[in-house]
Short mmCIF file of C-alpha atoms and ligand atoms in Angstrom, two decimals:
data_model
loop_
_atom_site.label_atom_id
_atom_site.label_comp_id
_atom_site.label_asym_id
_atom_site.label_seq_id
_atom_site.Cartn_x
_atom_site.Cartn_y
_atom_site.Cartn_z
CA MET A 243 -8.07 -15.68 -22.41
CA ASP A 244 -9.05 -17.83 -19.85
CA ALA A 245 -5.97 -18.32 -17.97
CA ILE A 246 -2.77 -15.91 -17.19
CA THR A 247 0.48 -17.21 -16.12
CA LEU A 248 2.08 -14.25 -13.99
CA THR A 249 5.45 -13.86 -12.31
CA ARG A 250 4.46 -14.53 -8.37
CA PRO A 251 3.46 -10.92 -7.34
CA ASP A 252 4.65 -8.72 -4.38
CA ASP A 253 2.63 -6.27 -2.15
CA TRP A 254 4.92 -3.19 -1.71
CA HIS A 255 2.52 -1.70 0.78
CA LEU A 256 0.65 -4.12 3.21
CA HIS A 257 -0.58 -3.73 6.98
CA LEU A 258 -0.49 -6.89 8.74
CA ARG A 259 -0.90 -5.24 12.44
CA ASP A 260 -0.40 -7.82 15.37
CA ASP A 261 -1.44 -10.61 17.50
CA ALA A 262 -4.79 -11.66 16.72
CA VAL A 263 -5.64 -9.57 13.20
CA LEU A 264 -1.89 -10.62 12.32
CA ASP A 265 -3.17 -14.21 12.63
CA ALA A 266 -6.09 -13.65 11.04
CA THR A 267 -4.90 -12.28 7.79
CA VAL A 268 -1.43 -12.97 7.04
CA ALA A 269 -2.32 -16.16 5.15
CA TYR A 270 -4.28 -14.15 2.75
CA SER A 271 -1.22 -12.16 1.52
CA ALA A 272 1.18 -15.29 1.66
CA ALA A 273 -1.26 -17.08 -0.52
CA GLN A 274 -0.97 -14.47 -3.16
CA MET A 275 2.44 -12.78 -2.45
CA GLY A 276 6.01 -13.72 -2.47
CA ARG A 277 6.95 -10.83 -0.42
CA ALA A 278 5.45 -7.75 1.22
CA ILE A 279 6.50 -4.24 2.51
CA ILE A 280 4.96 -4.15 5.84
CA MET A 281 3.64 -0.81 7.08
CA PRO A 282 5.08 -0.01 10.90
CA ASN A 283 2.32 1.88 12.00
CA LEU A 284 1.57 -0.31 15.06
CA LYS A 285 0.65 0.69 18.54
CA PRO A 286 3.41 1.46 19.74
CA PRO A 287 5.10 2.27 16.19
CA VAL A 288 8.12 0.12 14.78
CA THR A 289 10.46 3.03 15.02
CA THR A 290 13.90 1.23 15.52
CA THR A 291 15.69 -1.91 13.72
CA GLU A 292 15.33 -3.91 16.92
CA GLN A 293 11.46 -3.60 16.96
CA ALA A 294 11.46 -4.58 13.04
CA VAL A 295 13.38 -7.58 13.41
CA ALA A 296 11.10 -8.35 16.69
CA TYR A 297 7.82 -7.77 14.48
CA ARG A 298 9.25 -9.81 11.50
CA GLU A 299 9.70 -12.79 13.85
CA ARG A 300 6.03 -12.61 14.93
CA ILE A 301 4.98 -12.40 11.41
CA LEU A 302 6.98 -15.46 10.25
CA ALA A 303 5.22 -17.14 13.34
CA ALA A 304 1.86 -16.69 12.28
CA LEU A 305 2.36 -17.88 8.76
CA PRO A 306 0.67 -20.98 7.87
CA GLU A 307 2.81 -24.29 7.54
CA GLY A 308 4.49 -24.09 4.04
CA ALA A 309 4.04 -20.49 3.35
CA ASP A 310 6.49 -18.88 1.37
CA PHE A 311 6.43 -15.22 2.04
CA ASP A 312 9.12 -12.75 3.26
CA PRO A 313 8.03 -9.79 4.97
CA LEU A 314 10.29 -6.95 3.83
CA MET A 315 10.25 -4.54 7.23
CA THR A 316 10.11 -0.57 7.04
CA LEU A 317 10.75 1.82 9.98
CA TYR A 318 8.50 4.42 11.08
CA LEU A 319 10.04 7.83 11.11
CA THR A 320 9.63 10.12 13.82
CA ASP A 321 10.68 13.79 14.67
CA THR A 322 13.73 12.00 16.82
CA THR A 323 14.84 9.16 14.48
CA PRO A 324 18.49 9.38 14.40
CA SER A 325 20.78 9.11 11.43
CA GLU A 326 22.51 6.10 12.88
CA GLU A 327 19.21 4.47 12.84
CA ILE A 328 19.37 4.39 9.34
CA GLU A 329 23.00 2.55 9.07
CA ARG A 330 21.31 0.18 11.79
CA ALA A 331 18.26 -0.75 9.42
CA ARG A 332 20.34 -1.07 6.36
CA GLN A 333 23.27 -3.77 7.86
CA SER A 334 20.33 -5.67 9.45
CA GLY A 335 19.23 -6.99 5.76
CA VAL A 336 15.68 -7.05 7.18
CA VAL A 337 14.42 -3.65 7.15
CA LYS A 338 13.85 -2.54 3.21
CA ALA A 339 12.47 1.20 3.62
CA VAL A 340 11.67 4.07 5.94
CA LYS A 341 7.93 5.22 6.35
CA LEU A 342 7.05 8.74 6.37
CA TYR A 343 3.58 9.45 8.13
CA PRO A 344 3.11 13.37 8.42
CA ALA A 345 1.92 13.65 12.33
CA GLY A 346 -2.03 13.00 12.38
CA ALA A 347 -2.40 12.27 8.66
CA THR A 348 -3.67 8.77 8.74
CA THR A 349 -4.12 5.71 11.17
CA ASN A 350 -1.77 5.34 14.00
CA SER A 351 0.46 8.29 12.46
CA ALA A 352 0.15 10.23 15.98
CA SER A 353 4.01 9.85 16.36
CA GLY A 354 4.58 10.65 12.87
CA VAL A 355 6.66 13.48 11.74
CA THR A 356 5.60 16.94 12.28
CA ASP A 357 8.35 18.91 10.49
CA LEU A 358 10.09 17.13 7.72
CA ALA A 359 12.90 19.88 7.40
CA GLY A 360 13.87 18.69 11.20
CA CYS A 361 14.50 15.22 9.81
CA ASP A 362 17.03 16.62 7.12
CA ALA A 363 20.36 14.65 8.66
CA THR A 364 18.49 11.56 8.49
CA ILE A 365 16.78 11.95 5.48
CA ALA A 366 20.24 12.58 4.29
CA ALA A 367 21.41 8.96 5.46
CA LEU A 368 18.69 7.42 4.03
CA ALA A 369 19.62 8.96 0.50
CA GLU A 370 22.91 7.72 1.10
CA SER A 371 21.68 4.18 2.05
CA GLY A 372 19.93 3.56 -0.98
CA MET A 373 16.67 2.61 0.89
CA PRO A 374 13.69 4.28 -0.46
CA LEU A 375 11.35 6.84 1.87
CA LEU A 376 7.95 5.59 1.57
CA VAL A 377 5.37 8.54 1.79
CA HIS A 378 1.93 8.94 2.95
CA GLY A 379 1.67 12.29 0.60
CA GLU A 380 -1.22 14.29 2.57
CA VAL A 381 -0.97 17.58 4.38
CA THR A 382 -2.56 17.71 7.74
CA ASP A 383 -3.47 21.72 7.83
CA ALA A 384 -6.91 22.17 9.07
CA ASP A 385 -7.55 24.75 6.40
CA VAL A 386 -6.99 22.64 3.56
CA ASP A 387 -10.01 20.26 2.33
CA ILE A 388 -9.73 16.74 2.53
CA PHE A 389 -10.07 16.07 -1.17
CA ASP A 390 -7.15 18.45 -1.89
CA ARG A 391 -4.66 17.22 0.75
CA GLU A 392 -2.50 15.20 -1.59
CA ALA A 393 -2.18 17.59 -4.23
CA VAL A 394 -0.96 20.05 -1.80
CA PHE A 395 1.38 17.82 -0.07
CA LEU A 396 3.00 17.49 -3.66
CA GLU A 397 3.84 21.35 -3.60
CA ARG A 398 4.58 22.22 -0.15
CA VAL A 399 6.21 19.09 1.10
CA LEU A 400 7.47 16.67 -1.84
CA ALA A 401 8.94 18.84 -4.36
CA PRO A 402 11.00 20.68 -1.74
CA LEU A 403 11.96 17.56 -0.33
CA LEU A 404 13.36 16.19 -3.35
CA LYS A 405 15.09 19.48 -4.35
CA ARG A 406 16.97 19.36 -0.89
CA HIS A 407 17.93 15.47 -1.39
CA PRO A 408 17.73 14.92 -5.41
CA SER A 409 19.01 11.31 -5.12
CA LEU A 410 16.86 9.99 -2.47
CA LYS A 411 14.44 7.32 -3.60
CA VAL A 412 10.90 8.05 -2.89
CA VAL A 413 7.93 5.75 -3.31
CA CYS A 414 4.57 7.66 -3.28
CA GLU A 415 2.30 5.58 -1.57
CA HIS A 416 -1.17 4.67 -2.37
CA ILE A 417 -1.58 7.59 -5.01
CA THR A 418 -5.06 8.78 -5.88
CA THR A 419 -4.87 11.74 -8.01
CA ALA A 420 -4.08 12.94 -11.54
CA GLN A 421 -1.45 15.54 -10.18
CA THR A 422 0.48 12.76 -8.27
CA ALA A 423 0.30 10.52 -11.09
CA ASP A 424 1.59 13.39 -13.36
CA PHE A 425 4.17 14.29 -10.97
CA VAL A 426 5.76 10.67 -10.80
CA LEU A 427 5.91 10.58 -14.47
CA GLY A 428 7.73 13.71 -14.55
CA ALA A 429 10.37 13.07 -11.83
CA GLY A 430 13.51 10.87 -12.06
CA ASP A 431 14.00 7.54 -11.96
CA ASN A 432 14.44 7.58 -8.25
CA VAL A 433 10.87 8.39 -7.64
CA ALA A 434 7.82 5.81 -8.02
CA ALA A 435 4.43 5.16 -6.75
CA THR A 436 2.35 2.28 -5.54
CA VAL A 437 -1.66 2.42 -6.31
CA THR A 438 -4.59 0.37 -4.68
CA PRO A 439 -7.05 -1.71 -6.00
CA GLN A 440 -9.73 0.85 -4.50
CA HIS A 441 -8.22 3.92 -6.10
CA LEU A 442 -8.45 2.22 -9.27
CA LEU A 443 -11.91 0.82 -9.21
CA LEU A 444 -13.78 3.23 -7.08
CA ASN A 445 -14.45 6.78 -7.14
CA ARG A 446 -16.07 9.12 -4.54
CA ASN A 447 -19.66 8.45 -5.69
CA ASP A 448 -19.13 4.75 -5.16
CA MET A 449 -18.50 5.78 -1.42
CA LEU A 450 -20.98 8.29 -1.14
CA VAL A 451 -24.01 8.15 -3.50
CA GLY A 452 -27.07 6.36 -2.04
CA GLY A 453 -25.50 5.79 1.51
CA ILE A 454 -22.26 6.06 2.83
CA ARG A 455 -20.19 2.84 2.63
CA PRO A 456 -17.74 2.79 5.31
CA HIS A 457 -15.62 -0.13 3.78
CA TYR A 458 -14.61 2.14 1.16
CA TYR A 459 -13.49 4.51 3.31
CA CYS A 460 -9.68 5.15 3.62
CA LEU A 461 -6.91 7.41 3.36
CA PRO A 462 -6.19 9.34 1.19
CA ILE A 463 -9.91 9.29 0.53
CA LEU A 464 -11.51 8.09 -2.98
CA LYS A 465 -11.32 11.05 -5.41
CA ARG A 466 -13.39 11.86 -8.39
CA GLU A 467 -13.96 9.60 -11.49
CA ARG A 468 -11.39 11.79 -13.46
CA HIS A 469 -8.55 11.01 -10.89
CA ARG A 470 -9.41 7.38 -11.09
CA GLN A 471 -9.07 7.61 -14.87
CA ALA A 472 -5.95 8.97 -14.76
CA LEU A 473 -4.71 6.44 -12.33
CA VAL A 474 -6.08 3.88 -14.57
CA ASN A 475 -4.04 5.15 -17.44
CA ALA A 476 -0.84 5.50 -15.12
CA VAL A 477 -0.64 2.02 -14.28
CA THR A 478 -1.40 0.66 -18.11
CA SER A 479 0.77 3.14 -19.71
CA GLY A 480 3.63 0.94 -19.63
CA SER A 481 5.72 3.15 -17.02
CA THR A 482 7.90 1.08 -14.76
CA LYS A 483 7.26 3.67 -11.99
CA PHE A 484 4.00 2.07 -10.76
CA PHE A 485 3.58 -0.97 -9.01
CA LEU A 486 1.01 -3.16 -6.63
CA GLY A 487 0.91 -1.82 -3.36
CA THR A 488 -2.92 -2.64 -1.76
CA ASP A 489 -2.54 -0.89 1.07
CA SER A 490 -4.75 -3.55 2.69
CA ALA A 491 -5.71 -2.38 5.96
CA PRO A 492 -7.96 -4.47 8.33
CA HIS A 493 -10.06 -2.89 10.90
CA ALA A 494 -12.80 -4.83 12.97
CA GLN A 495 -16.14 -4.48 11.47
CA GLY A 496 -17.18 -2.60 14.22
CA ASP A 497 -14.63 0.09 14.25
CA LYS A 498 -15.44 0.59 10.35
CA GLU A 499 -19.27 0.69 11.05
CA SER A 500 -19.44 3.34 13.34
CA ALA A 501 -20.31 7.08 14.17
CA CYS A 502 -16.50 7.84 13.50
CA GLY A 503 -15.41 4.82 11.53
CA CYS A 504 -11.91 4.10 11.05
CA ALA A 505 -10.04 4.17 7.49
CA GLY A 506 -8.85 1.31 5.75
CA VAL A 507 -9.90 -1.08 3.10
CA PHE A 508 -9.21 -4.97 3.43
CA SER A 509 -8.42 -6.40 0.20
CA ALA A 510 -5.64 -8.71 1.00
CA PRO A 511 -7.96 -11.87 0.06
CA ALA A 512 -8.67 -10.67 -3.49
CA ALA A 513 -5.90 -8.59 -4.07
CA VAL A 514 -4.50 -9.92 -7.47
CA GLU A 515 -8.18 -10.41 -8.84
CA LEU A 516 -9.22 -7.12 -8.29
CA TYR A 517 -6.03 -5.64 -9.99
CA ALA A 518 -6.86 -8.00 -12.83
CA THR A 519 -10.38 -6.80 -13.19
CA VAL A 520 -8.70 -3.05 -13.55
CA PHE A 521 -6.20 -4.17 -16.51
CA GLU A 522 -8.96 -6.25 -18.23
CA GLN A 523 -11.35 -3.09 -17.94
CA ALA A 524 -8.58 -1.12 -19.53
CA GLY A 525 -7.92 -3.49 -22.23
CA ALA A 526 -4.48 -3.87 -20.78
CA LEU A 527 -3.97 -7.50 -19.58
CA ASP A 528 -1.01 -7.48 -21.22
CA LYS A 529 0.55 -4.72 -18.72
CA LEU A 530 -0.54 -6.72 -15.71
CA GLU A 531 2.47 -8.75 -14.82
CA ALA A 532 4.80 -5.48 -14.80
CA PHE A 533 2.83 -3.80 -12.48
CA THR A 534 2.07 -6.87 -10.13
CA SER A 535 5.39 -8.56 -10.25
CA HIS A 536 8.14 -6.83 -11.98
CA ASN A 537 8.33 -2.97 -11.49
CA GLY A 538 8.34 -2.90 -7.71
CA ALA A 539 11.16 -5.30 -7.20
CA ASP A 540 13.40 -3.75 -9.83
CA PHE A 541 12.64 -0.40 -8.03
CA TYR A 542 13.46 -1.64 -5.08
CA GLY A 543 16.80 -3.47 -6.27
CA LEU A 544 15.64 -6.72 -5.31
CA ALA A 545 15.49 -9.71 -7.76
CA ARG A 546 11.85 -10.54 -9.09
CA ASN A 547 10.34 -13.81 -7.72
CA THR A 548 11.01 -17.06 -9.86
CA GLY A 549 7.79 -18.70 -9.04
CA LYS A 550 4.48 -18.42 -10.81
CA VAL A 551 0.83 -17.88 -10.03
CA THR A 552 -1.94 -18.28 -12.59
CA LEU A 553 -5.16 -16.46 -12.67
CA GLU A 554 -8.21 -18.24 -13.91
CA ARG A 555 -11.25 -16.81 -15.57
CA ARG A 556 -13.91 -18.13 -13.10
CA ASP A 557 -16.82 -16.63 -11.38
CA TRP A 558 -16.21 -16.79 -7.46
CA GLN A 559 -18.09 -14.52 -4.58
CA LEU A 560 -15.96 -12.90 -1.86
CA PRO A 561 -17.35 -13.60 1.98
CA GLU A 562 -19.28 -11.19 3.42
CA SER A 563 -16.73 -11.11 6.11
CA TYR A 564 -14.28 -13.11 7.88
CA ALA A 565 -14.20 -14.16 11.52
CA TYR A 566 -11.28 -13.52 13.70
CA ALA A 567 -10.62 -14.06 17.56
CA GLY A 568 -13.00 -12.70 20.33
CA GLY A 569 -16.14 -12.91 17.76
CA HIS A 570 -14.89 -10.04 15.64
CA ARG A 571 -15.30 -9.92 11.97
CA ILE A 572 -13.42 -7.98 9.18
CA VAL A 573 -15.46 -6.90 5.90
CA PRO A 574 -13.39 -7.62 2.71
CA MET A 575 -13.38 -5.04 -0.05
CA LYS A 576 -16.23 -6.24 -2.60
CA ALA A 577 -17.59 -8.48 0.06
CA GLY A 578 -20.35 -10.65 -1.18
CA GLU A 579 -19.69 -9.37 -4.97
CA THR A 580 -18.85 -11.68 -7.86
CA LEU A 581 -15.15 -11.46 -9.13
CA ASN A 582 -14.57 -12.84 -12.72
CA TRP A 583 -10.69 -13.99 -12.02
CA LYS A 584 -9.48 -16.46 -9.38
CA LEU A 585 -5.88 -16.73 -8.51
CA VAL A 586 -4.78 -20.54 -8.20
CA ARG A 587 -1.28 -21.50 -7.32
N1 NCD B 726 -4.86 3.80 4.25
C1 NCD B 726 -5.77 3.76 5.24
O1 NCD B 726 -6.84 4.24 5.28
N2 NCD B 726 -5.44 3.16 6.56
C2 NCD B 726 -4.25 2.79 7.16
C3 NCD B 726 -3.29 3.57 6.97
C4 NCD B 726 -2.36 4.27 5.84
O2 NCD B 726 -2.15 3.63 4.93
O3 NCD B 726 -2.67 5.53 5.72
C5 NCD B 726 -4.23 1.93 8.35
O4 NCD B 726 -3.34 1.80 8.84
O5 NCD B 726 -5.61 1.69 8.49
ZN1 ZN B 727 -1.13 5.87 4.29
ZN1 ZN B 728 -1.30 2.04 4.37
#
């Protein structure tokens, strides 16, 4: 097969940031994706519908001429998000989901939730609204090892949450373990997951053997090979519960290549190509389109895109980095490496 035509994909988990980084990165996603769920972990976070509407306007203003890209907005849940905010969000037509960051779990999560049980009224309103809760599923307890934080979250937080709110729609974001893949497969139709290119292509050896590679450092952290294989099995299984969510998360090169480097992998420039590589390696290119372009829209209750994109079998090299304002640079996933598929419109 030398070309694959796909329904235009969507990215169900994307960080665009703001200001110069937004200006520098939004075009890469707009070139590949019809829509994207935009993460609200700005400084300060997007906690109200009003802020989400304003952020969406900034994204639209940063798009290149002629781009056809619909940013779907999210609210950042805090300990004090009132349940009325959920109804405002739904009525806006612009906010499509609410995001749970356990406080301290990841980049810009300091204002996140400290005790989910305290949010029960707001979560009940969310379940009622039909909008999904998007979950960064890691506990933050100091005594839980970083490699176990996702698995422990399932037991301590997610399973009890779904017991209290059995109809709540939940997307387990950027899943990294066999345990979470199994949990999602075994749960009701209201529970789904996004999977990133890095967690499908890389294991923790790729990050740590022969030198530390800060551009592979993200949260949840890369796991051992058996978990990577479980994720590949899940996305190629034909289950409709798994869909594309890059978690593309740009940080300035200097903030990654640092004594205390930031978490996040910038995969937007080659997102669909990276996923195509995964599915081809697994002998499952026939399952790619449902993952990139059908399952997410169906789960969110949105129409699938009508446009098409084509992947051509063609070697091309990713740049070492991309320049943006003020002499800063952003290093993409697989910088300088050759990919075998290229997305053309
Ligand atoms: N995934 C990451 O490692 N980083 C994300 C935050 C997140 O999605 O957890 C970021 O905003 O940089
Ligand atoms: Zn996260
Ligand atoms: Zn993310």
